[in-house]
Amino acid sequence: MTNVSEHDVPIVIFLMVLTLFSSGMVLFLLVKALFESKNWSAADGIVLRTSTSSSDSIGRLPTCYAHIFWSYAVEGQAYNGKMAIAYFSARTAQQVIETYKADTAVKVYFNPSQPSQSTLRIKNPGTWVHWILTVLSTLGFLSLLMAAGYMVFD
């Protein structure tokens, strides 16, 4: 185990607090994005078009996107919405696209205070992967904090 000099203790504590704060903000934004639309109003909409795309760059897993574009009306005002959902499998992205073909009726969830913000609630077959990665990352971060605490306060 490496001992930290007295001069390094404030820097290590600052870095630990900064890491904890930034991780907390990321977790907060993730939870907010996942659950914010739960209380939004609903309107009937229609799918305008769909498409898929992919990106694979060296060093990253290939990511396939299902793009969905829709229209809906709130109090007589027409709005358009769009979303791109990332998947690790082209087959999964294609399955989503096949479910939401053009002219398919959909339930659109919109922000009542800003009706131009909308989303579709799509069951993402890969959501459990994101949750597992989030939990593992959080456990890794907590382990790092504990290790740093032992180094500082040993």
Short mmCIF file of C-alpha atoms in Angstrom, two decimals:
data_model
loop_
_atom_site.label_atom_id
_atom_site.label_comp_id
_atom_site.label_asym_id
_atom_site.label_seq_id
_atom_site.Cartn_x
_atom_site.Cartn_y
_atom_site.Cartn_z
CA MET A 1 0.00 0.00 0.00
CA THR A 2 1.35 3.43 -0.93
CA ASN A 3 1.31 6.19 1.63
CA VAL A 4 0.28 9.66 0.54
CA SER A 5 2.38 12.57 1.77
CA GLU A 6 0.78 15.30 3.85
CA HIS A 7 1.00 17.71 0.93
CA ASP A 8 -0.97 15.38 -1.32
CA VAL A 9 -3.89 14.78 1.07
CA PRO A 10 -5.87 17.94 0.11
CA ILE A 11 -5.41 17.17 -3.59
CA VAL A 12 -6.51 13.55 -3.17
CA ILE A 13 -9.54 14.61 -1.11
CA PHE A 14 -10.44 17.27 -3.71
CA LEU A 15 -10.17 14.69 -6.52
CA MET A 16 -12.30 12.22 -4.55
CA VAL A 17 -15.00 14.86 -3.93
CA LEU A 18 -14.87 15.98 -7.58
CA THR A 19 -15.19 12.37 -8.77
CA LEU A 20 -18.06 11.70 -6.36
CA PHE A 21 -19.88 14.88 -7.42
CA SER A 22 -19.47 14.25 -11.15
CA SER A 23 -20.57 10.61 -10.79
CA GLY A 24 -23.58 11.74 -8.79
CA MET A 25 -24.51 14.26 -11.48
CA VAL A 26 -24.22 11.62 -14.22
CA LEU A 27 -26.41 9.24 -12.21
CA PHE A 28 -28.93 12.04 -11.53
CA LEU A 29 -29.13 12.96 -15.22
CA LEU A 30 -29.53 9.29 -16.18
CA VAL A 31 -32.41 8.78 -13.73
CA LYS A 32 -34.01 12.08 -14.77
CA ALA A 33 -33.83 11.15 -18.45
CA LEU A 34 -35.29 7.71 -17.79
CA PHE A 35 -38.17 8.80 -15.58
CA GLU A 36 -38.89 12.45 -16.44
CA SER A 37 -41.45 11.65 -19.12
CA LYS A 38 -43.46 9.38 -16.80
CA ASN A 39 -45.68 12.34 -15.83
CA TRP A 40 -45.99 13.87 -19.28
CA SER A 41 -49.31 14.14 -21.09
CA ALA A 42 -50.18 11.84 -23.96
CA ALA A 43 -51.44 12.54 -27.48
CA ASP A 44 -52.17 10.40 -30.50
CA GLY A 45 -49.52 10.58 -33.16
CA ILE A 46 -48.40 8.92 -36.35
CA VAL A 47 -45.00 7.66 -37.47
CA LEU A 48 -43.75 9.66 -40.45
CA ARG A 49 -40.67 7.62 -41.28
CA THR A 50 -37.96 5.43 -39.81
CA SER A 51 -34.38 4.59 -40.64
CA THR A 52 -31.33 2.87 -39.25
CA SER A 53 -27.72 3.93 -39.18
CA SER A 54 -24.54 2.63 -37.64
CA SER A 55 -21.23 3.92 -36.47
CA ASP A 56 -18.19 1.88 -35.84
CA SER A 57 -14.89 3.41 -35.13
CA ILE A 58 -11.70 1.73 -34.05
CA GLY A 59 -11.66 1.04 -30.34
CA ARG A 60 -15.42 1.20 -29.85
CA LEU A 61 -18.16 -1.33 -30.17
CA PRO A 62 -20.26 -0.81 -33.26
CA THR A 63 -23.44 1.06 -32.43
CA CYS A 64 -26.61 0.75 -34.47
CA TYR A 65 -29.30 3.39 -34.26
CA ALA A 66 -33.03 3.13 -34.87
CA HIS A 67 -34.33 6.58 -35.92
CA ILE A 68 -38.03 7.27 -35.56
CA PHE A 69 -39.79 10.44 -36.74
CA TRP A 70 -43.41 11.20 -35.81
CA SER A 71 -46.03 13.95 -35.78
CA TYR A 72 -48.71 14.80 -33.22
CA ALA A 73 -51.02 17.66 -32.29
CA VAL A 74 -51.61 19.42 -28.96
CA GLU A 75 -54.55 21.82 -28.71
CA GLY A 76 -54.70 22.14 -32.49
CA GLN A 77 -50.99 22.90 -32.87
CA ALA A 78 -48.99 20.36 -34.94
CA TYR A 79 -45.58 19.19 -33.74
CA ASN A 80 -42.93 16.81 -35.01
CA GLY A 81 -40.75 14.62 -32.85
CA LYS A 82 -37.77 12.37 -33.41
CA MET A 83 -35.55 10.04 -31.50
CA ALA A 84 -32.51 7.88 -32.12
CA ILE A 85 -32.17 4.77 -30.00
CA ALA A 86 -28.76 3.13 -29.74
CA TYR A 87 -28.34 -0.65 -29.86
CA PHE A 88 -25.32 -2.92 -30.06
CA SER A 89 -27.06 -5.13 -32.58
CA ALA A 90 -28.20 -4.17 -36.09
CA ARG A 91 -30.87 -6.88 -35.83
CA THR A 92 -32.37 -5.28 -32.71
CA ALA A 93 -32.42 -1.83 -34.33
CA GLN A 94 -34.12 -3.35 -37.39
CA GLN A 95 -36.75 -5.04 -35.19
CA VAL A 96 -37.65 -1.66 -33.66
CA ILE A 97 -37.90 -0.09 -37.13
CA GLU A 98 -40.18 -2.90 -38.30
CA THR A 99 -42.45 -2.29 -35.31
CA TYR A 100 -42.75 1.43 -36.08
CA LYS A 101 -43.35 1.57 -39.83
CA ALA A 102 -44.54 4.75 -41.55
CA ASP A 103 -48.23 5.56 -40.93
CA THR A 104 -48.32 3.50 -37.72
CA ALA A 105 -50.42 5.09 -34.96
CA VAL A 106 -48.40 5.77 -31.80
CA LYS A 107 -48.96 7.24 -28.38
CA VAL A 108 -46.75 10.33 -28.02
CA TYR A 109 -45.78 11.63 -24.59
CA PHE A 110 -45.13 15.37 -24.47
CA ASN A 111 -44.04 17.88 -21.88
CA PRO A 112 -47.21 19.82 -20.94
CA SER A 113 -45.23 23.01 -20.25
CA GLN A 114 -43.31 22.69 -23.52
CA PRO A 115 -45.37 20.60 -25.98
CA SER A 116 -42.62 20.55 -28.60
CA GLN A 117 -40.67 18.15 -26.33
CA SER A 118 -41.92 14.64 -26.91
CA THR A 119 -40.93 11.02 -26.78
CA LEU A 120 -42.24 7.57 -27.52
CA ARG A 121 -41.98 4.92 -24.83
CA ILE A 122 -40.23 2.12 -26.58
CA LYS A 123 -39.27 -1.06 -24.84
CA ASN A 124 -35.57 -1.31 -25.38
CA PRO A 125 -34.46 -4.96 -25.44
CA GLY A 126 -30.98 -3.83 -24.43
CA THR A 127 -31.99 -1.73 -21.40
CA TRP A 128 -30.91 -4.41 -18.93
CA VAL A 129 -27.38 -4.20 -20.35
CA HIS A 130 -27.28 -0.47 -19.57
CA TRP A 131 -28.48 -1.09 -16.01
CA ILE A 132 -25.88 -3.82 -15.44
CA LEU A 133 -23.13 -1.52 -16.72
CA THR A 134 -24.41 1.29 -14.50
CA VAL A 135 -24.41 -0.92 -11.41
CA LEU A 136 -20.95 -2.33 -12.18
CA SER A 137 -19.58 1.18 -12.79
CA THR A 138 -21.06 2.38 -9.50
CA LEU A 139 -19.56 -0.56 -7.61
CA GLY A 140 -16.20 0.09 -9.25
CA PHE A 141 -16.39 3.74 -8.29
CA LEU A 142 -17.23 2.88 -4.68
CA SER A 143 -14.30 0.44 -4.57
CA LEU A 144 -12.04 3.20 -5.88
CA LEU A 145 -13.32 5.56 -3.18
CA MET A 146 -12.69 2.99 -0.47
CA ALA A 147 -9.17 2.34 -1.74
CA ALA A 148 -8.43 6.07 -1.84
CA GLY A 149 -9.83 6.44 1.66
CA TYR A 150 -7.50 3.75 2.97
CA MET A 151 -4.56 5.47 1.26
CA VAL A 152 -5.38 8.87 2.72
CA PHE A 153 -6.44 7.86 6.21
CA ASP A 154 -4.04 4.95 6.75
#
